[in-house]
Amino acid sequence: VPGDSDVTAERCAALLAELLAAWPDGRIKLYLTWRLLQLRRARAETFASGGYRPLRLDAPDPDAVVAFARDDVVVAVPRLVRARLEPGGLSVNAEGRVFTGMPRRTLRNVLDGREVVADADGAIALATAFATLPVAVLTAADASGEATSAGNV
C-alpha cells in the first residue's frame, strides 16, 4: 500500500500501472484523491493560507497546460486532454517546460514518487512532469530524498 515506509518506487510504479490500465473503473480517481488528501493533511498551513502563484510556461501551446504553485507545492494539469492522449492509455503528449521558480531544486511528485530536478532556470519539462500520469503535484524533497510533504508514495 503506498504510504507505508517500505514501499519502493517499483511497487508504486506497479500499482499505478495496474490502476492506469483499468482507469475506466475509477480506482485511479480514488488513488489520486487519497494522495492529495494526504498532502493537504501534511501541508495544512500551505492549503489554509498559501497563496496561488501562476507559473510561466514555455510551450508551443501555452493554453494546453494550467500550472500554479502554492508556496512550494507545484501543480500542473493539461487542458483539453483528449486531443493530447497517447494511444492506448492516459499518457499525455506535452511539449515545453513549466517554470517552477525553484532553480536546481529536487522535487518529488506526490502522486507517483518520482523525483525531478528543476534546471538552472527553475524549469521542468512537461513530458517529464506527465511521464506517469496526466497530472503532476510536485513538492520539495529534502537532502535525504524524502518528500517534505505527504510522505513516501
Short mmCIF file of C-alpha atoms in Angstrom, two decimals:
data_model
loop_
_atom_site.label_atom_id
_atom_site.label_comp_id
_atom_site.label_asym_id
_atom_site.label_seq_id
_atom_site.Cartn_x
_atom_site.Cartn_y
_atom_site.Cartn_z
CA VAL A 1 0.00 0.00 0.00
CA PRO A 2 1.51 3.38 -0.94
CA GLY A 3 2.27 5.46 2.12
CA ASP A 4 3.86 2.57 4.00
CA SER A 5 7.51 3.20 4.80
CA ASP A 6 8.64 0.05 2.98
CA VAL A 7 7.01 0.93 -0.32
CA THR A 8 9.52 1.11 -3.13
CA ALA A 9 9.28 3.15 -6.30
CA GLU A 10 8.94 -0.14 -8.19
CA ARG A 11 5.88 -1.18 -6.15
CA CYS A 12 4.38 2.27 -6.64
CA ALA A 13 5.00 2.03 -10.38
CA ALA A 14 3.38 -1.41 -10.48
CA LEU A 15 0.30 -0.13 -8.63
CA LEU A 16 -0.02 2.89 -10.90
CA ALA A 17 0.38 0.70 -13.99
CA GLU A 18 -2.45 -1.51 -12.74
CA LEU A 19 -4.68 1.48 -11.94
CA LEU A 20 -3.96 3.19 -15.25
CA ALA A 21 -4.63 0.01 -17.21
CA ALA A 22 -8.07 -0.18 -15.61
CA TRP A 23 -8.75 3.58 -15.48
CA PRO A 24 -12.42 3.28 -16.54
CA ASP A 25 -13.23 1.51 -13.23
CA GLY A 26 -12.49 4.69 -11.26
CA ARG A 27 -9.86 3.34 -8.85
CA ILE A 28 -7.27 5.77 -10.21
CA LYS A 29 -9.52 8.67 -9.12
CA LEU A 30 -9.68 7.25 -5.60
CA TYR A 31 -5.90 6.88 -5.53
CA LEU A 32 -5.36 10.49 -6.66
CA THR A 33 -7.90 11.79 -4.14
CA TRP A 34 -6.23 9.80 -1.35
CA ARG A 35 -2.76 11.12 -2.20
CA LEU A 36 -3.98 14.72 -2.43
CA LEU A 37 -5.80 14.46 0.90
CA GLN A 38 -2.58 13.13 2.46
CA LEU A 39 -0.73 16.12 1.06
CA ARG A 40 -3.36 18.53 2.35
CA ARG A 41 -3.15 17.00 5.83
CA ALA A 42 0.66 17.11 5.83
CA ARG A 43 0.78 20.68 4.48
CA ALA A 44 -2.26 22.14 6.25
CA GLU A 45 -0.74 25.63 6.55
CA THR A 46 0.03 25.79 2.83
CA PHE A 47 -3.51 24.82 1.92
CA ALA A 48 -5.10 27.05 4.57
CA SER A 49 -3.22 30.25 3.82
CA GLY A 50 -0.74 29.71 0.99
CA GLY A 51 -1.29 31.99 -1.95
CA TYR A 52 -1.65 30.91 -5.56
CA ARG A 53 1.07 31.89 -8.00
CA PRO A 54 0.56 31.19 -11.71
CA LEU A 55 3.57 29.55 -13.31
CA ARG A 56 5.02 30.55 -16.64
CA LEU A 57 5.06 28.03 -19.45
CA ASP A 58 7.38 27.79 -22.43
CA ALA A 59 5.34 25.62 -24.78
CA PRO A 60 4.07 25.61 -28.37
CA ASP A 61 0.53 25.87 -26.97
CA PRO A 62 0.72 27.62 -23.57
CA ASP A 63 -3.06 27.25 -23.16
CA ALA A 64 -2.62 23.46 -23.16
CA VAL A 65 -1.50 23.36 -19.50
CA VAL A 66 -2.64 25.03 -16.30
CA ALA A 67 0.22 25.36 -13.80
CA PHE A 68 0.38 27.12 -10.46
CA ALA A 69 2.20 26.98 -7.16
CA ARG A 70 1.03 27.28 -3.58
CA ASP A 71 4.18 28.09 -1.64
CA ASP A 72 6.47 25.25 -2.80
CA VAL A 73 3.73 22.89 -4.00
CA VAL A 74 3.68 22.91 -7.81
CA VAL A 75 0.63 21.68 -9.72
CA ALA A 76 0.49 21.15 -13.48
CA VAL A 77 -2.55 19.82 -15.30
CA PRO A 78 -3.11 19.54 -19.05
CA ARG A 79 -6.19 21.13 -20.60
CA LEU A 80 -8.21 19.63 -23.42
CA VAL A 81 -6.60 16.27 -22.74
CA ARG A 82 -8.48 14.07 -25.18
CA ALA A 83 -6.59 15.51 -28.16
CA ARG A 84 -3.24 15.01 -26.41
CA LEU A 85 -3.62 11.44 -25.13
CA GLU A 86 -1.18 8.88 -26.40
CA PRO A 87 -2.86 5.85 -27.98
CA GLY A 88 -3.86 3.14 -25.52
CA GLY A 89 -3.57 4.99 -22.21
CA LEU A 90 -3.55 8.14 -20.19
CA SER A 91 -0.08 9.40 -21.08
CA VAL A 92 -0.18 12.97 -22.31
CA ASN A 93 1.86 14.19 -25.25
CA ALA A 94 3.07 17.51 -23.82
CA GLU A 95 5.82 19.69 -25.25
CA GLY A 96 7.54 22.52 -23.47
CA ARG A 97 8.55 23.44 -19.94
CA VAL A 98 6.92 24.78 -16.80
CA PHE A 99 8.88 27.26 -14.69
CA THR A 100 8.61 26.36 -11.01
CA GLY A 101 10.51 29.32 -9.63
CA MET A 102 12.78 26.85 -7.79
CA PRO A 103 16.09 26.60 -9.70
CA ARG A 104 18.10 23.40 -9.29
CA ARG A 105 15.67 22.11 -6.73
CA THR A 106 14.80 18.43 -6.42
CA LEU A 107 11.04 17.95 -6.45
CA ARG A 108 9.06 14.78 -5.81
CA ASN A 109 5.77 14.03 -7.49
CA VAL A 110 3.48 13.07 -4.60
CA LEU A 111 1.31 11.05 -6.99
CA ASP A 112 3.95 8.68 -8.32
CA GLY A 113 7.01 9.19 -6.09
CA ARG A 114 9.33 10.12 -8.95
CA GLU A 115 11.90 12.82 -8.38
CA VAL A 116 12.65 15.52 -10.92
CA VAL A 117 15.22 18.28 -10.75
CA ALA A 118 14.40 21.74 -11.98
CA ASP A 119 17.08 23.18 -14.24
CA ALA A 120 19.06 26.38 -13.64
CA ASP A 121 16.03 28.40 -14.79
CA GLY A 122 13.73 26.51 -12.41
CA ALA A 123 12.08 24.71 -15.33
CA ILE A 124 10.88 21.13 -15.68
CA ALA A 125 9.97 19.51 -18.99
CA LEU A 126 6.24 18.89 -19.26
CA ALA A 127 6.98 15.46 -20.76
CA THR A 128 8.84 14.63 -17.54
CA ALA A 129 6.11 16.03 -15.32
CA PHE A 130 3.45 13.99 -17.14
CA ALA A 131 5.54 10.84 -17.73
CA THR A 132 3.37 8.65 -15.50
CA LEU A 133 0.07 10.48 -15.08
CA PRO A 134 -1.64 13.35 -16.90
CA VAL A 135 -1.27 15.47 -13.75
CA ALA A 136 1.71 16.43 -11.62
CA VAL A 137 1.79 17.60 -8.00
CA LEU A 138 5.37 18.33 -7.00
CA THR A 139 6.81 19.22 -3.62
CA ALA A 140 10.33 19.95 -2.46
CA ALA A 141 12.36 16.91 -1.43
CA ASP A 142 14.85 17.33 1.41
CA ALA A 143 18.51 16.32 1.21
CA SER A 144 17.71 12.71 2.13
CA GLY A 145 15.27 12.45 -0.76
CA GLU A 146 12.24 12.15 1.49
CA ALA A 147 9.31 14.22 0.41
CA THR A 148 8.74 17.10 2.76
CA SER A 149 5.03 16.90 2.22
CA ALA A 150 2.91 13.78 2.34
CA GLY A 151 5.50 11.10 2.93
CA ASN A 152 6.57 8.37 0.57
CA VAL A 153 4.32 7.13 -2.15
#
